[in-house]
PDB file of C-alpha atoms and ligand atoms in Angstrom:
ATOM      1  CA  MET A 221      44.357 -18.895  17.169  1.00 95.00           C
ATOM      2  CA  LYS A 222      45.279 -15.548  16.170  1.00 96.00           C
ATOM      3  CA  THR A 223      46.328 -12.279  18.046  1.00 97.00           C
ATOM      4  CA  CYS A 224      43.411  -9.030  17.312  1.00 97.00           C
ATOM      5  CA  ASN A 225      45.692  -6.164  15.699  1.00 95.00           C
ATOM      6  CA  LYS A 226      42.563  -4.318  17.381  1.00 95.00           C
ATOM      7  CA  CYS A 227      42.126  -5.255  21.469  1.00 97.00           C
ATOM      8  CA  GLY A 228      45.606  -7.413  21.162  1.00 97.00           C
ATOM      9  CA  VAL A 229      43.599 -10.698  22.330  1.00 97.00           C
ATOM     10  CA  GLU A 230      44.489 -14.167  21.728  1.00 97.00           C
ATOM     11  CA  LYS A 231      41.010 -16.161  19.754  1.00 97.00           C
ATOM     12  CA  PRO A 232      40.311 -18.943  17.818  1.00 97.00           C
ATOM     13  CA  TYR A 233      39.990 -18.377  14.267  1.00 97.00           C
ATOM     14  CA  THR A 234      35.982 -18.719  14.175  1.00 96.00           C
ATOM     15  CA  GLU A 235      36.536 -14.643  16.417  1.00 97.00           C
ATOM     16  CA  PHE A 236      37.651 -13.759  13.119  1.00 97.00           C
ATOM     17  CA  PHE A 237      35.485 -12.746  10.101  1.00 96.00           C
ATOM     18  CA  LYS A 238      36.773 -14.063   7.042  1.00 95.00           C
ATOM     19  CA  ASP A 239      38.585 -11.986   4.434  1.00 95.00           C
ATOM     20  CA  LYS A 240      39.758 -13.699   1.355  1.00 94.00           C
ATOM     21  CA  SER A 241      42.664 -10.576   0.090  1.00 94.00           C
ATOM     22  CA  ARG A 242      44.362 -11.721   3.649  1.00 94.00           C
ATOM     23  CA  SER A 243      47.047 -13.983   3.348  1.00 93.00           C
ATOM     24  CA  ASP A 244      45.886 -16.056   6.096  1.00 95.00           C
ATOM     25  CA  GLY A 245      41.698 -15.736   4.867  1.00 95.00           C
ATOM     26  CA  PHE A 246      40.864 -14.018   7.897  1.00 97.00           C
ATOM     27  CA  GLN A 247      40.710 -10.143   8.679  1.00 96.00           C
ATOM     28  CA  THR A 248      43.062  -8.606  11.428  1.00 96.00           C
ATOM     29  CA  LYS A 249      40.354  -7.136  13.520  1.00 96.00           C
ATOM     30  CA  CYS A 250      38.576 -10.051  15.317  1.00 97.00           C
ATOM     31  CA  LYS A 251      34.605  -9.849  15.070  1.00 97.00           C
ATOM     32  CA  GLN A 252      34.083  -8.334  18.503  1.00 96.00           C
ATOM     33  CA  CYS A 253      36.399  -5.436  17.522  1.00 97.00           C
ATOM     34  CA  ASP A 254      35.491  -5.619  13.208  1.00 96.00           C
ATOM     35  CA  LYS A 255      31.733  -5.362  15.103  1.00 95.00           C
ATOM     36  CA  ILE A 256      32.688  -2.224  17.852  1.00 95.00           C
ATOM     37  CA  SER A 257      33.855  -0.043  14.624  1.00 93.00           C
ATOM     38  CA  ILE A 258      30.963  -0.901  12.361  1.00 92.00           C
ATOM     39  CA  LYS A 259      28.994   0.549  14.609  1.00 92.00           C
ATOM     40  CA  ALA A 260      31.580   3.766  15.554  1.00 93.00           C
ATOM     41  CA  TYR A 261      31.714   4.385  12.007  1.00 91.00           C
ATOM     42  CA  PHE A 262      27.410   4.339  11.680  1.00 89.00           C
ATOM     43  CA  GLU A 263      27.258   6.771  14.565  1.00 89.00           C
ATOM     44  CA  LYS A 264      29.576   9.064  12.952  1.00 89.00           C
ATOM     45  CA  ASN A 265      27.681   9.025   9.454  1.00 88.00           C
ATOM     46  CA  PRO A 266      24.209   8.841  10.466  1.00 85.00           C
ATOM     47  CA  ASP A 267      23.377   9.560   7.440  1.00 87.00           C
ATOM     48  CA  TYR A 268      24.633   6.681   5.450  1.00 86.00           C
ATOM     49  CA  ASN A 269      22.434   4.454   4.741  1.00 83.00           C
ATOM     50  CA  LYS A 270      20.165   7.446   3.638  1.00 86.00           C
ATOM     51  CA  GLN A 271      22.500   9.079   0.951  1.00 86.00           C
ATOM     52  CA  ARG A 272      22.991   5.128   0.158  1.00 88.00           C
ATOM     53  CA  GLY A 273      19.172   4.548  -0.396  1.00 89.00           C
ATOM     54  CA  GLN A 274      18.451   7.802  -2.878  1.00 89.00           C
ATOM     55  CA  ASN A 275      21.524   6.949  -4.829  1.00 91.00           C
ATOM     56  CA  ASN A 276      20.411   3.822  -5.028  1.00 92.00           C
ATOM     57  CA  LYS A 277      17.451   5.494  -5.970  1.00 92.00           C
ATOM     58  CA  LYS A 278      18.619   8.149  -8.287  1.00 92.00           C
ATOM     59  CA  TYR A 279      20.186   5.304 -10.378  1.00 93.00           C
ATOM     60  CA  PHE A 280      17.090   3.001 -11.062  1.00 92.00           C
ATOM     61  CA  GLN A 281      15.359   5.965 -11.455  1.00 90.00           C
ATOM     62  CA  GLU A 282      17.230   6.735 -14.823  1.00 92.00           C
ATOM     63  CA  LYS A 283      18.590   3.513 -15.811  1.00 91.00           C
ATOM     64  CA  ALA A 284      14.476   3.213 -16.009  1.00 86.00           C
ATOM     65  CA  LYS A 285      15.236   6.466 -18.078  1.00 86.00           C
ATOM     66  CA  GLN A 286      17.293   5.372 -19.836  1.00 89.00           C
ATOM     67  CA  ARG A 287      15.217   2.355 -20.934  1.00 87.00           C
ATOM     68  CA  HIS A 288      12.394   4.245 -22.382  1.00 84.00           C
ATOM     69  CA  GLN A 289      13.729   6.797 -23.530  1.00 86.00           C
ATOM     70  CA  SER A 290      15.128   3.953 -26.195  1.00 88.00           C
ATOM     71  CA  LYS A 291      11.846   3.453 -27.060  1.00 91.00           C
ATOM     72  CA  LYS A 292      10.308   6.496 -27.780  1.00 93.00           C
ATOM     73  CA  LEU A 293       9.005   6.396 -31.384  1.00 95.00           C
ATOM     74  CA  SER A 294       9.368   8.279 -34.198  1.00 95.00           C
ATOM     75  CA  TYR A 295       6.210   9.463 -34.269  1.00 97.00           C
ATOM     76  CA  TRP A 296       2.919  10.408 -31.972  1.00 98.00           C
ATOM     77  CA  ILE A 297      -0.212   8.094 -31.254  1.00 98.00           C
ATOM     78  CA  VAL A 298      -3.625   8.582 -29.997  1.00 98.00           C
ATOM     79  CA  TYR A 299      -3.902   6.477 -27.940  1.00 98.00           C
ATOM     80  CA  MET A 300      -7.349   4.618 -25.410  1.00 98.00           C
ATOM     81  CA  LEU A 301      -7.115   2.491 -22.224  1.00 97.00           C
ATOM     82  CA  PRO A 302     -10.814   0.736 -22.991  1.00 97.00           C
ATOM     83  CA  ASN A 303     -10.649  -0.939 -19.268  1.00 96.00           C
ATOM     84  CA  CYS A 304      -9.482   2.211 -18.197  1.00 96.00           C
ATOM     85  CA  ILE A 305     -12.784   4.902 -17.722  1.00 94.00           C
ATOM     86  CA  PRO A 306     -12.838   7.479 -14.538  1.00 91.00           C
ATOM     87  CA  SER A 307     -15.650   8.564 -12.747  1.00 87.00           C
ATOM     88  CA  PRO A 308     -17.180  10.351 -13.692  1.00 88.00           C
ATOM     89  CA  TYR A 309     -16.369   9.981 -17.225  1.00 92.00           C
ATOM     90  CA  THR A 310     -18.451   7.257 -18.967  1.00 93.00           C
ATOM     91  CA  LYS A 311     -16.441   7.047 -22.013  1.00 95.00           C
ATOM     92  CA  PRO A 312     -13.099   5.406 -21.734  1.00 96.00           C
ATOM     93  CA  TYR A 313      -9.284   7.301 -21.544  1.00 96.00           C
ATOM     94  CA  VAL A 314      -7.653   8.725 -24.199  1.00 97.00           C
ATOM     95  CA  GLY A 315      -4.561  10.365 -24.234  1.00 96.00           C
ATOM     96  CA  LYS A 316      -1.538  10.940 -26.406  1.00 96.00           C
ATOM     97  CA  THR A 317       2.143   9.827 -26.888  1.00 96.00           C
ATOM     98  CA  ASN A 318       5.894   9.450 -28.467  1.00 96.00           C
ATOM     99  CA  ASN A 319       6.509   7.114 -25.742  1.00 94.00           C
ATOM    100  CA  PRO A 320       3.508   4.326 -24.780  1.00 95.00           C
ATOM    101  CA  SER A 321       6.236   2.054 -22.480  1.00 91.00           C
ATOM    102  CA  TYR A 322       6.394   4.887 -20.610  1.00 90.00           C
ATOM    103  CA  ARG A 323       3.381   6.316 -20.640  1.00 93.00           C
ATOM    104  CA  MET A 324       1.633   2.339 -19.013  1.00 94.00           C
ATOM    105  CA  THR A 325       4.207   2.422 -16.996  1.00 91.00           C
ATOM    106  CA  HIS A 326       2.809   5.526 -15.553  1.00 90.00           C
ATOM    107  CA  HIS A 327      -0.066   5.252 -15.944  1.00 93.00           C
ATOM    108  CA  LYS A 328      -0.017   1.761 -13.909  1.00 92.00           C
ATOM    109  CA  TYR A 329       2.282   3.539 -11.491  1.00 89.00           C
ATOM    110  CA  LYS A 330      -1.200   5.705 -11.005  1.00 88.00           C
ATOM    111  CA  GLY A 331      -3.542   3.809 -10.488  1.00 91.00           C
ATOM    112  CA  ARG A 332      -5.134   2.585 -14.441  1.00 94.00           C
ATOM    113  CA  ASP A 333      -6.188  -0.355 -16.156  1.00 96.00           C
ATOM    114  CA  THR A 334      -3.690  -0.211 -19.198  1.00 96.00           C
ATOM    115  CA  THR A 335      -4.823  -3.710 -19.947  1.00 96.00           C
ATOM    116  CA  GLY A 336      -5.780  -3.533 -23.966  1.00 97.00           C
ATOM    117  CA  TRP A 337      -4.822  -0.161 -24.657  1.00 97.00           C
ATOM    118  CA  ILE A 338      -4.826   0.965 -28.226  1.00 97.00           C
ATOM    119  CA  GLU A 339      -3.509   2.992 -31.076  1.00 98.00           C
ATOM    120  CA  LEU A 340      -6.332   5.059 -32.222  1.00 97.00           C
ATOM    121  CA  HIS A 341      -3.718   7.326 -34.684  1.00 97.00           C
ATOM    122  CA  ARG A 342      -0.248   7.982 -35.036  1.00 98.00           C
ATOM    123  CA  PHE A 343       0.544  11.391 -36.629  1.00 98.00           C
ATOM    124  CA  ASP A 344       4.438  12.965 -37.522  1.00 97.00           C
ATOM    125  CA  THR A 345       4.086  15.882 -35.000  1.00 96.00           C
ATOM    126  CA  ASP A 346       3.115  16.594 -31.093  1.00 95.00           C
ATOM    127  CA  ALA A 347       0.951  19.247 -31.484  1.00 95.00           C
ATOM    128  CA  GLU A 348      -1.750  17.083 -34.641  1.00 96.00           C
ATOM    129  CA  ALA A 349      -1.525  14.810 -31.392  1.00 96.00           C
ATOM    130  CA  LEU A 350      -2.689  16.983 -29.171  1.00 94.00           C
ATOM    131  CA  ALA A 351      -5.829  18.193 -31.508  1.00 95.00           C
ATOM    132  CA  LYS A 352      -7.021  14.868 -32.227  1.00 96.00           C
ATOM    133  CA  GLU A 353      -7.030  14.393 -28.177  1.00 95.00           C
ATOM    134  CA  ALA A 354      -9.209  17.350 -27.142  1.00 93.00           C
ATOM    135  CA  GLU A 355     -11.669  16.079 -30.124  1.00 94.00           C
ATOM    136  CA  TYR A 356     -12.017  12.920 -27.482  1.00 95.00           C
ATOM    137  CA  HIS A 357     -11.971  15.311 -24.778  1.00 92.00           C
ATOM    138  CA  ALA A 358     -14.459  17.122 -26.325  1.00 91.00           C
ATOM    139  CA  LEU A 359     -16.899  14.506 -27.163  1.00 94.00           C
ATOM    140  CA  GLY A 360     -16.674  13.122 -23.339  1.00 92.00           C
ATOM    141  CA  TYR A 361     -14.083  10.630 -23.058  1.00 95.00           C
ATOM    142  CA  ALA A 362     -11.650  10.874 -19.977  1.00 93.00           C
ATOM    143  CA  GLY A 363      -8.670  11.687 -20.137  1.00 89.00           C
ATOM    144  CA  LYS A 364      -5.854  14.931 -18.941  1.00 69.00           C
ATOM    145  CA  CYS A 365      -8.851  16.675 -17.798  1.00 51.00           C
ATOM    146  CA  GLU A 366     -10.213  14.111 -15.147  1.00 47.00           C
ATOM    147  CA  LYS A 367      -7.958  16.671 -13.415  1.00 47.00           C
ATOM    148  CA  ILE A 368      -8.672  19.808 -11.028  1.00 44.00           C
ATOM    149  CA  GLY A 369      -9.274  23.147 -13.171  1.00 48.00           C
ATOM    150  CA  PRO A 370      -9.417  24.176 -16.832  1.00 50.00           C
ATOM    151  CA  CYS A 371      -8.058  21.471 -19.203  1.00 51.00           C
ATOM    152  CA  ARG A 372      -4.926  21.893 -21.322  1.00 53.00           C
ATOM    153  CA  ASN A 373      -6.445  21.139 -24.468  1.00 53.00           C
ATOM    154  CA  THR A 374      -9.969  23.000 -24.810  1.00 54.00           C
ATOM    155  CA  GLY A 375      -9.023  25.272 -22.130  1.00 57.00           C
ATOM    156  CA  ARG A 376     -12.985  23.888 -20.340  1.00 55.00           C
ATOM    157  CA  SER A 377     -13.222  23.381 -17.141  1.00 52.00           C
ATOM    158  CA  LYS A 378     -14.684  20.247 -17.321  1.00 45.00           C
ATOM    159  CA  HIS A 379     -16.059  18.080 -19.996  1.00 41.00           C
ATOM    160  CA  LYS A 380     -19.278  16.622 -20.520  1.00 34.00           C
TER     161      LYS A 380
HETATM  162 ZN1  LIG B 420      39.340  -7.410  19.074  1.00 93.11          ZN
END
């Protein structure tokens, strides 16, 4: 038996949670008192779980960012997603990136089929890759221009 230092009631050890840091291996509060104090804590701190969820999310986002950053290439590529032909296009998606790992993850997140993606061209600069990408879009390949509004590459509202 052990006396709870909160409610002062003597209870069997089964009524105490285990605590390895204590000399007898059990918490000083009984289970019932422990539950009450936890409940009181959450009532006093209603945002605890919310905050913890946000912190976790931020942590994992930052980790993912770091992982992707480390895969950044020293050059730019123009790539094609041969299995991704979003309506109303008849030709596959073409894009450019210097971080295919990140780009493909993002595509998948957006629901695009990235299976069998291929590198079409390799350039030293972003501007060169952008110009090549625009050539593909001008030929009717799908890409950024599927978004509403003028294409950031060609300035045209929609590719034919
Ligand atoms: Zn107690």
